Structures are given as C-alpha cells and as structure tokens.
C-alpha cells in the first residue's frame, strides 16, 4: 500500500536556483513533447508514444539551443514524458480531455524523482545533481521501515516548496500454517 506524506522544506539559494531550473526544464519538455505529438497527429495522423518522445528528448539535449537540459537531472524529464503518456492514455480511453500545455504562471511547478535520482539516508533527502540534502521540516515521522519510492518536489505561487513522498510499506509477514492446521480456517 502506498501513502503520500507532504513535508515543507526550505532550500538554500543554490538549491532553489537548481529546482527552479528543473521546474522550467520539466515544463519545457512537457510542452515540446505535447506539441510534437499534436503536430504528428494533425499532419500525418500518426500516434507518437513515450519511446518516440524519449528519443526526441535525447535529440533535444544534443542541440545547442536546448543543451541546458543536461544541467538538470534526466529523471524528472523522463517522468514528465511518462505523465504526458498517461494523459494521452486517459484521453483516448475517454476518462479525460485532451492534454493542455503547461503555463509558466498558472500551473504548479513540480518535478518527480524516482529512487535512482534521490538518496534518502538517516532522515536526509538529497536529490540528483545537488550537493547538500534538503532542509525538510519533519512534521511527522515516516512509518517504521518505510522506504520512499518516489519524491515529488513542488512549488506553489507563494514560493513555498513541498516534498511529497510516497513510501512503500514494508512487506507483511506471511502466516505459516503447520500441518495440523491445514484445511482448518484460522478464524
């Protein structure tokens, strides 16, 4: 079972600048991928999936114009492509409208990190391409033995930063039944 825990944190100036750059790159990649998918459908009536947009992202990173995409962690950029794929899947299944472009001013800035892009040790959370751990205000402890599976960093309009972590619960022990109990119900 997964649960989300939201914690507020106070980044240093260097961390805030890095996160701001990451949020901008995530928004840019999402919008460019959405434009590429929309254009492919309008012009050629072909669907462009996650793999094709991931290949496009690699190409974008190699250009001089978008070379700055290499300055941020690649994991949030890949995750935004996965979110776009989910948005299109929901659209084609009739569960949602057509995906919209992300606005710089109206949309909430966020970036999702998978376990390969963060380190959580002794209550300290360090994101990829950052030297120091985030200064998180631990308003409540995590459940005993819980390991974070994803970390979503977001910033609202008031420049407040939140860290929503989704830990996976430790596996439950299976009850073992002895031979004499087989066939009988435990309740």
PDB file of C-alpha atoms in Angstrom:
ATOM      1  CA  UNK A   1       0.000   0.000   0.000  1.00  0.00           C
ATOM      2  CA  UNK A   2       1.295   3.474  -0.836  1.00  0.00           C
ATOM      3  CA  UNK A   3       0.683   6.680   1.085  1.00  0.00           C
ATOM      4  CA  UNK A   4       1.796  10.194   0.369  1.00  0.00           C
ATOM      5  CA  UNK A   5       3.379  12.388   3.006  1.00  0.00           C
ATOM      6  CA  UNK A   6       3.807  16.124   2.420  1.00  0.00           C
ATOM      7  CA  UNK A   7       6.617  17.982   4.094  1.00  0.00           C
ATOM      8  CA  UNK A   8       7.676  21.573   3.741  1.00  0.00           C
ATOM      9  CA  UNK A   9      11.324  22.364   3.127  1.00  0.00           C
ATOM     10  CA  UNK A  10      13.494  25.423   2.864  1.00  0.00           C
ATOM     11  CA  UNK A  11      16.072  25.221   0.076  1.00  0.00           C
ATOM     12  CA  UNK A  12      19.299  27.184   0.058  1.00  0.00           C
ATOM     13  CA  UNK A  13      19.735  29.782  -2.687  1.00  0.00           C
ATOM     14  CA  UNK A  14      21.742  27.316  -4.774  1.00  0.00           C
ATOM     15  CA  UNK A  15      19.124  24.577  -4.306  1.00  0.00           C
ATOM     16  CA  UNK A  16      16.276  26.990  -5.099  1.00  0.00           C
ATOM     17  CA  UNK A  17      18.009  28.022  -8.320  1.00  0.00           C
ATOM     18  CA  UNK A  18      18.581  24.367  -9.283  1.00  0.00           C
ATOM     19  CA  UNK A  19      14.957  23.472  -8.515  1.00  0.00           C
ATOM     20  CA  UNK A  20      13.700  26.484 -10.457  1.00  0.00           C
ATOM     21  CA  UNK A  21      15.822  25.397 -13.438  1.00  0.00           C
ATOM     22  CA  UNK A  22      14.459  21.857 -13.088  1.00  0.00           C
ATOM     23  CA  UNK A  23      10.840  23.066 -12.967  1.00  0.00           C
ATOM     24  CA  UNK A  24      11.403  25.153 -16.103  1.00  0.00           C
ATOM     25  CA  UNK A  25      13.018  22.262 -17.965  1.00  0.00           C
ATOM     26  CA  UNK A  26      10.215  19.891 -16.960  1.00  0.00           C
ATOM     27  CA  UNK A  27       7.610  22.352 -18.251  1.00  0.00           C
ATOM     28  CA  UNK A  28       9.583  22.909 -21.482  1.00  0.00           C
ATOM     29  CA  UNK A  29       9.978  19.190 -22.190  1.00  0.00           C
ATOM     30  CA  UNK A  30       6.291  18.534 -21.473  1.00  0.00           C
ATOM     31  CA  UNK A  31       5.181  21.352 -23.786  1.00  0.00           C
ATOM     32  CA  UNK A  32       7.610  20.407 -26.583  1.00  0.00           C
ATOM     33  CA  UNK A  33       6.558  16.748 -26.414  1.00  0.00           C
ATOM     34  CA  UNK A  34       2.874  17.707 -26.409  1.00  0.00           C
ATOM     35  CA  UNK A  35       3.441  19.981 -29.423  1.00  0.00           C
ATOM     36  CA  UNK A  36       5.348  17.223 -31.260  1.00  0.00           C
ATOM     37  CA  UNK A  37       2.638  14.660 -30.571  1.00  0.00           C
ATOM     38  CA  UNK A  38      -0.138  17.061 -31.589  1.00  0.00           C
ATOM     39  CA  UNK A  39       1.695  18.073 -34.765  1.00  0.00           C
ATOM     40  CA  UNK A  40       2.365  14.430 -35.735  1.00  0.00           C
ATOM     41  CA  UNK A  41      -1.333  13.670 -35.387  1.00  0.00           C
ATOM     42  CA  UNK A  42      -2.527  16.762 -37.262  1.00  0.00           C
ATOM     43  CA  UNK A  43      -0.106  16.405 -40.162  1.00  0.00           C
ATOM     44  CA  UNK A  44       0.385  12.642 -40.564  1.00  0.00           C
ATOM     45  CA  UNK A  45      -2.364  11.059 -38.456  1.00  0.00           C
ATOM     46  CA  UNK A  46       0.234   9.069 -36.534  1.00  0.00           C
ATOM     47  CA  UNK A  47       0.391   8.476 -32.817  1.00  0.00           C
ATOM     48  CA  UNK A  48       3.661   9.245 -31.088  1.00  0.00           C
ATOM     49  CA  UNK A  49       4.259   7.265 -27.908  1.00  0.00           C
ATOM     50  CA  UNK A  50       6.545   7.502 -24.921  1.00  0.00           C
ATOM     51  CA  UNK A  51       9.509   5.819 -26.625  1.00  0.00           C
ATOM     52  CA  UNK A  52       9.463   8.261 -29.527  1.00  0.00           C
ATOM     53  CA  UNK A  53       9.242  11.296 -27.228  1.00  0.00           C
ATOM     54  CA  UNK A  54      12.080   9.887 -25.111  1.00  0.00           C
ATOM     55  CA  UNK A  55      14.178   9.655 -28.284  1.00  0.00           C
ATOM     56  CA  UNK A  56      13.220  13.241 -29.097  1.00  0.00           C
ATOM     57  CA  UNK A  57      14.370  14.301 -25.625  1.00  0.00           C
ATOM     58  CA  UNK A  58      17.787  12.765 -26.281  1.00  0.00           C
ATOM     59  CA  UNK A  59      17.981  14.716 -29.542  1.00  0.00           C
ATOM     60  CA  UNK A  60      16.915  17.952 -27.858  1.00  0.00           C
ATOM     61  CA  UNK A  61      19.685  17.587 -25.288  1.00  0.00           C
ATOM     62  CA  UNK A  62      22.285  17.355 -28.057  1.00  0.00           C
ATOM     63  CA  UNK A  63      21.299  20.633 -29.723  1.00  0.00           C
ATOM     64  CA  UNK A  64      22.981  23.930 -28.877  1.00  0.00           C
ATOM     65  CA  UNK A  65      19.603  25.583 -28.414  1.00  0.00           C
ATOM     66  CA  UNK A  66      18.410  23.116 -25.748  1.00  0.00           C
ATOM     67  CA  UNK A  67      21.746  21.941 -24.381  1.00  0.00           C
ATOM     68  CA  UNK A  68      20.846  23.379 -20.978  1.00  0.00           C
ATOM     69  CA  UNK A  69      18.565  20.362 -20.454  1.00  0.00           C
ATOM     70  CA  UNK A  70      21.692  18.417 -19.476  1.00  0.00           C
ATOM     71  CA  UNK A  71      22.207  20.706 -16.456  1.00  0.00           C
ATOM     72  CA  UNK A  72      19.277  19.142 -14.597  1.00  0.00           C
ATOM     73  CA  UNK A  73      18.611  15.536 -13.654  1.00  0.00           C
ATOM     74  CA  UNK A  74      17.224  13.480 -16.513  1.00  0.00           C
ATOM     75  CA  UNK A  75      14.808  11.570 -14.265  1.00  0.00           C
ATOM     76  CA  UNK A  76      12.222  14.391 -13.830  1.00  0.00           C
ATOM     77  CA  UNK A  77      12.363  14.982 -17.587  1.00  0.00           C
ATOM     78  CA  UNK A  78      11.640  11.308 -18.285  1.00  0.00           C
ATOM     79  CA  UNK A  79       8.900  11.311 -15.658  1.00  0.00           C
ATOM     80  CA  UNK A  80       7.151  14.262 -17.314  1.00  0.00           C
ATOM     81  CA  UNK A  81       7.107  12.264 -20.558  1.00  0.00           C
ATOM     82  CA  UNK A  82       5.522   9.383 -18.646  1.00  0.00           C
ATOM     83  CA  UNK A  83       2.921  11.767 -17.226  1.00  0.00           C
ATOM     84  CA  UNK A  84       2.180  13.001 -20.746  1.00  0.00           C
ATOM     85  CA  UNK A  85       1.794   9.394 -21.909  1.00  0.00           C
ATOM     86  CA  UNK A  86      -0.672   8.823 -19.067  1.00  0.00           C
ATOM     87  CA  UNK A  87      -2.584  11.960 -20.039  1.00  0.00           C
ATOM     88  CA  UNK A  88      -2.912  10.713 -23.609  1.00  0.00           C
ATOM     89  CA  UNK A  89      -3.923   7.236 -22.414  1.00  0.00           C
ATOM     90  CA  UNK A  90      -6.676   8.794 -20.306  1.00  0.00           C
ATOM     91  CA  UNK A  91      -7.755  10.949 -23.252  1.00  0.00           C
ATOM     92  CA  UNK A  92      -8.009   8.018 -25.656  1.00  0.00           C
ATOM     93  CA  UNK A  93      -9.873   5.975 -23.025  1.00  0.00           C
ATOM     94  CA  UNK A  94     -12.408   8.797 -22.626  1.00  0.00           C
ATOM     95  CA  UNK A  95     -11.527   9.481 -18.986  1.00  0.00           C
ATOM     96  CA  UNK A  96     -10.123  12.985 -19.562  1.00  0.00           C
ATOM     97  CA  UNK A  97      -9.919  15.810 -22.066  1.00  0.00           C
ATOM     98  CA  UNK A  98      -7.064  16.478 -24.445  1.00  0.00           C
ATOM     99  CA  UNK A  99      -3.808  17.306 -22.577  1.00  0.00           C
ATOM    100  CA  UNK A 100      -3.110  21.021 -22.170  1.00  0.00           C
ATOM    101  CA  UNK A 101       0.116  22.951 -22.339  1.00  0.00           C
ATOM    102  CA  UNK A 102       1.681  23.910 -19.008  1.00  0.00           C
ATOM    103  CA  UNK A 103       1.720  27.626 -18.299  1.00  0.00           C
ATOM    104  CA  UNK A 104       4.633  29.317 -16.597  1.00  0.00           C
ATOM    105  CA  UNK A 105       2.325  31.365 -14.412  1.00  0.00           C
ATOM    106  CA  UNK A 106      -0.803  29.281 -13.919  1.00  0.00           C
ATOM    107  CA  UNK A 107       0.417  25.728 -13.454  1.00  0.00           C
ATOM    108  CA  UNK A 108       2.029  24.428 -10.294  1.00  0.00           C
ATOM    109  CA  UNK A 109       5.739  23.818 -10.731  1.00  0.00           C
ATOM    110  CA  UNK A 110       6.634  20.240  -9.878  1.00  0.00           C
ATOM    111  CA  UNK A 111       9.196  17.551 -10.608  1.00  0.00           C
ATOM    112  CA  UNK A 112       9.001  13.867  -9.780  1.00  0.00           C
ATOM    113  CA  UNK A 113      12.090  11.883  -8.797  1.00  0.00           C
ATOM    114  CA  UNK A 114      12.331   8.088  -8.798  1.00  0.00           C
ATOM    115  CA  UNK A 115      14.693   6.201  -6.434  1.00  0.00           C
ATOM    116  CA  UNK A 116      17.543   6.400  -8.943  1.00  0.00           C
ATOM    117  CA  UNK A 117      17.502  10.218  -8.642  1.00  0.00           C
ATOM    118  CA  UNK A 118      17.489  10.732  -4.885  1.00  0.00           C
ATOM    119  CA  UNK A 119      19.239   9.429  -1.815  1.00  0.00           C
ATOM    120  CA  UNK A 120      17.417   9.004   1.493  1.00  0.00           C
ATOM    121  CA  UNK A 121      19.646   8.114   4.436  1.00  0.00           C
ATOM    122  CA  UNK A 122      19.217   8.805   8.152  1.00  0.00           C
ATOM    123  CA  UNK A 123      16.284  11.159   7.576  1.00  0.00           C
ATOM    124  CA  UNK A 124      18.191  13.241   4.996  1.00  0.00           C
ATOM    125  CA  UNK A 125      16.953  13.602   1.419  1.00  0.00           C
ATOM    126  CA  UNK A 126      19.427  14.560  -1.304  1.00  0.00           C
ATOM    127  CA  UNK A 127      18.231  14.999  -4.898  1.00  0.00           C
ATOM    128  CA  UNK A 128      20.254  14.217  -8.018  1.00  0.00           C
ATOM    129  CA  UNK A 129      22.719  16.925  -9.070  1.00  0.00           C
ATOM    130  CA  UNK A 130      22.571  18.527  -5.618  1.00  0.00           C
ATOM    131  CA  UNK A 131      25.448  18.515  -3.159  1.00  0.00           C
ATOM    132  CA  UNK A 132      23.563  19.086   0.089  1.00  0.00           C
ATOM    133  CA  UNK A 133      20.426  17.452   1.496  1.00  0.00           C
ATOM    134  CA  UNK A 134      17.199  19.454   1.600  1.00  0.00           C
ATOM    135  CA  UNK A 135      16.277  21.205   4.848  1.00  0.00           C
ATOM    136  CA  UNK A 136      12.984  19.388   5.410  1.00  0.00           C
ATOM    137  CA  UNK A 137      10.680  20.203   8.322  1.00  0.00           C
ATOM    138  CA  UNK A 138       9.642  16.760   9.556  1.00  0.00           C
ATOM    139  CA  UNK A 139       6.129  17.433  10.852  1.00  0.00           C
ATOM    140  CA  UNK A 140       5.541  13.713  11.448  1.00  0.00           C
ATOM    141  CA  UNK A 141       7.777  10.674  11.190  1.00  0.00           C
ATOM    142  CA  UNK A 142       7.618   8.156   8.396  1.00  0.00           C
ATOM    143  CA  UNK A 143       6.249   4.728   9.282  1.00  0.00           C
ATOM    144  CA  UNK A 144       8.857   2.365  10.664  1.00  0.00           C
ATOM    145  CA  UNK A 145      10.758   0.632   7.865  1.00  0.00           C
ATOM    146  CA  UNK A 146       9.114   2.648   5.069  1.00  0.00           C
ATOM    147  CA  UNK A 147      11.325   3.356   2.075  1.00  0.00           C
ATOM    148  CA  UNK A 148      10.390   6.232  -0.283  1.00  0.00           C
ATOM    149  CA  UNK A 149       9.511   5.023  -3.766  1.00  0.00           C
ATOM    150  CA  UNK A 150       9.113   8.468  -5.358  1.00  0.00           C
ATOM    151  CA  UNK A 151       9.669  12.049  -4.320  1.00  0.00           C
ATOM    152  CA  UNK A 152       7.662  14.871  -5.874  1.00  0.00           C
ATOM    153  CA  UNK A 153       9.010  18.359  -5.311  1.00  0.00           C
ATOM    154  CA  UNK A 154       6.560  21.174  -5.932  1.00  0.00           C
ATOM    155  CA  UNK A 155       6.466  24.937  -5.580  1.00  0.00           C
ATOM    156  CA  UNK A 156       3.281  26.926  -5.262  1.00  0.00           C
ATOM    157  CA  UNK A 157       2.617  30.548  -6.154  1.00  0.00           C
ATOM    158  CA  UNK A 158       3.897  31.795  -2.799  1.00  0.00           C
ATOM    159  CA  UNK A 159       7.318  30.220  -3.486  1.00  0.00           C
ATOM    160  CA  UNK A 160       6.678  27.604  -0.819  1.00  0.00           C
ATOM    161  CA  UNK A 161       8.305  24.263  -1.508  1.00  0.00           C
ATOM    162  CA  UNK A 162       6.715  20.955  -0.612  1.00  0.00           C
ATOM    163  CA  UNK A 163       8.113  17.493  -0.730  1.00  0.00           C
ATOM    164  CA  UNK A 164       5.507  14.774  -1.209  1.00  0.00           C
ATOM    165  CA  UNK A 165       6.971  11.364  -0.664  1.00  0.00           C
ATOM    166  CA  UNK A 166       5.272   8.096  -1.407  1.00  0.00           C
ATOM    167  CA  UNK A 167       6.859   5.344   0.649  1.00  0.00           C
ATOM    168  CA  UNK A 168       6.189   1.720   0.006  1.00  0.00           C
ATOM    169  CA  UNK A 169       5.218  -0.117   3.149  1.00  0.00           C
ATOM    170  CA  UNK A 170       7.462  -2.930   4.363  1.00  0.00           C
ATOM    171  CA  UNK A 171       6.158  -6.336   3.281  1.00  0.00           C
ATOM    172  CA  UNK A 172       3.897  -8.070   5.760  1.00  0.00           C
ATOM    173  CA  UNK A 173       4.995 -11.369   7.176  1.00  0.00           C
ATOM    174  CA  UNK A 174       3.116 -14.308   5.781  1.00  0.00           C
ATOM    175  CA  UNK A 175       1.469 -16.532   8.344  1.00  0.00           C
ATOM    176  CA  UNK A 176       2.769 -20.042   8.201  1.00  0.00           C
ATOM    177  CA  UNK A 177       0.451 -22.884   8.941  1.00  0.00           C
ATOM    178  CA  UNK A 178       1.575 -26.126  10.476  1.00  0.00           C
ATOM    179  CA  UNK A 179       0.499 -29.478   9.077  1.00  0.00           C
ATOM    180  CA  UNK A 180      -2.175 -29.999  11.723  1.00  0.00           C
ATOM    181  CA  UNK A 181      -3.816 -26.681  10.828  1.00  0.00           C
ATOM    182  CA  UNK A 182      -4.099 -27.327   7.128  1.00  0.00           C
ATOM    183  CA  UNK A 183      -7.648 -27.315   5.943  1.00  0.00           C
ATOM    184  CA  UNK A 184      -8.925 -25.594   9.043  1.00  0.00           C
ATOM    185  CA  UNK A 185      -9.822 -21.946   8.944  1.00  0.00           C
ATOM    186  CA  UNK A 186      -7.828 -19.559  11.086  1.00  0.00           C
ATOM    187  CA  UNK A 187     -10.913 -17.582  12.121  1.00  0.00           C
TER     188      UNK A 187
END
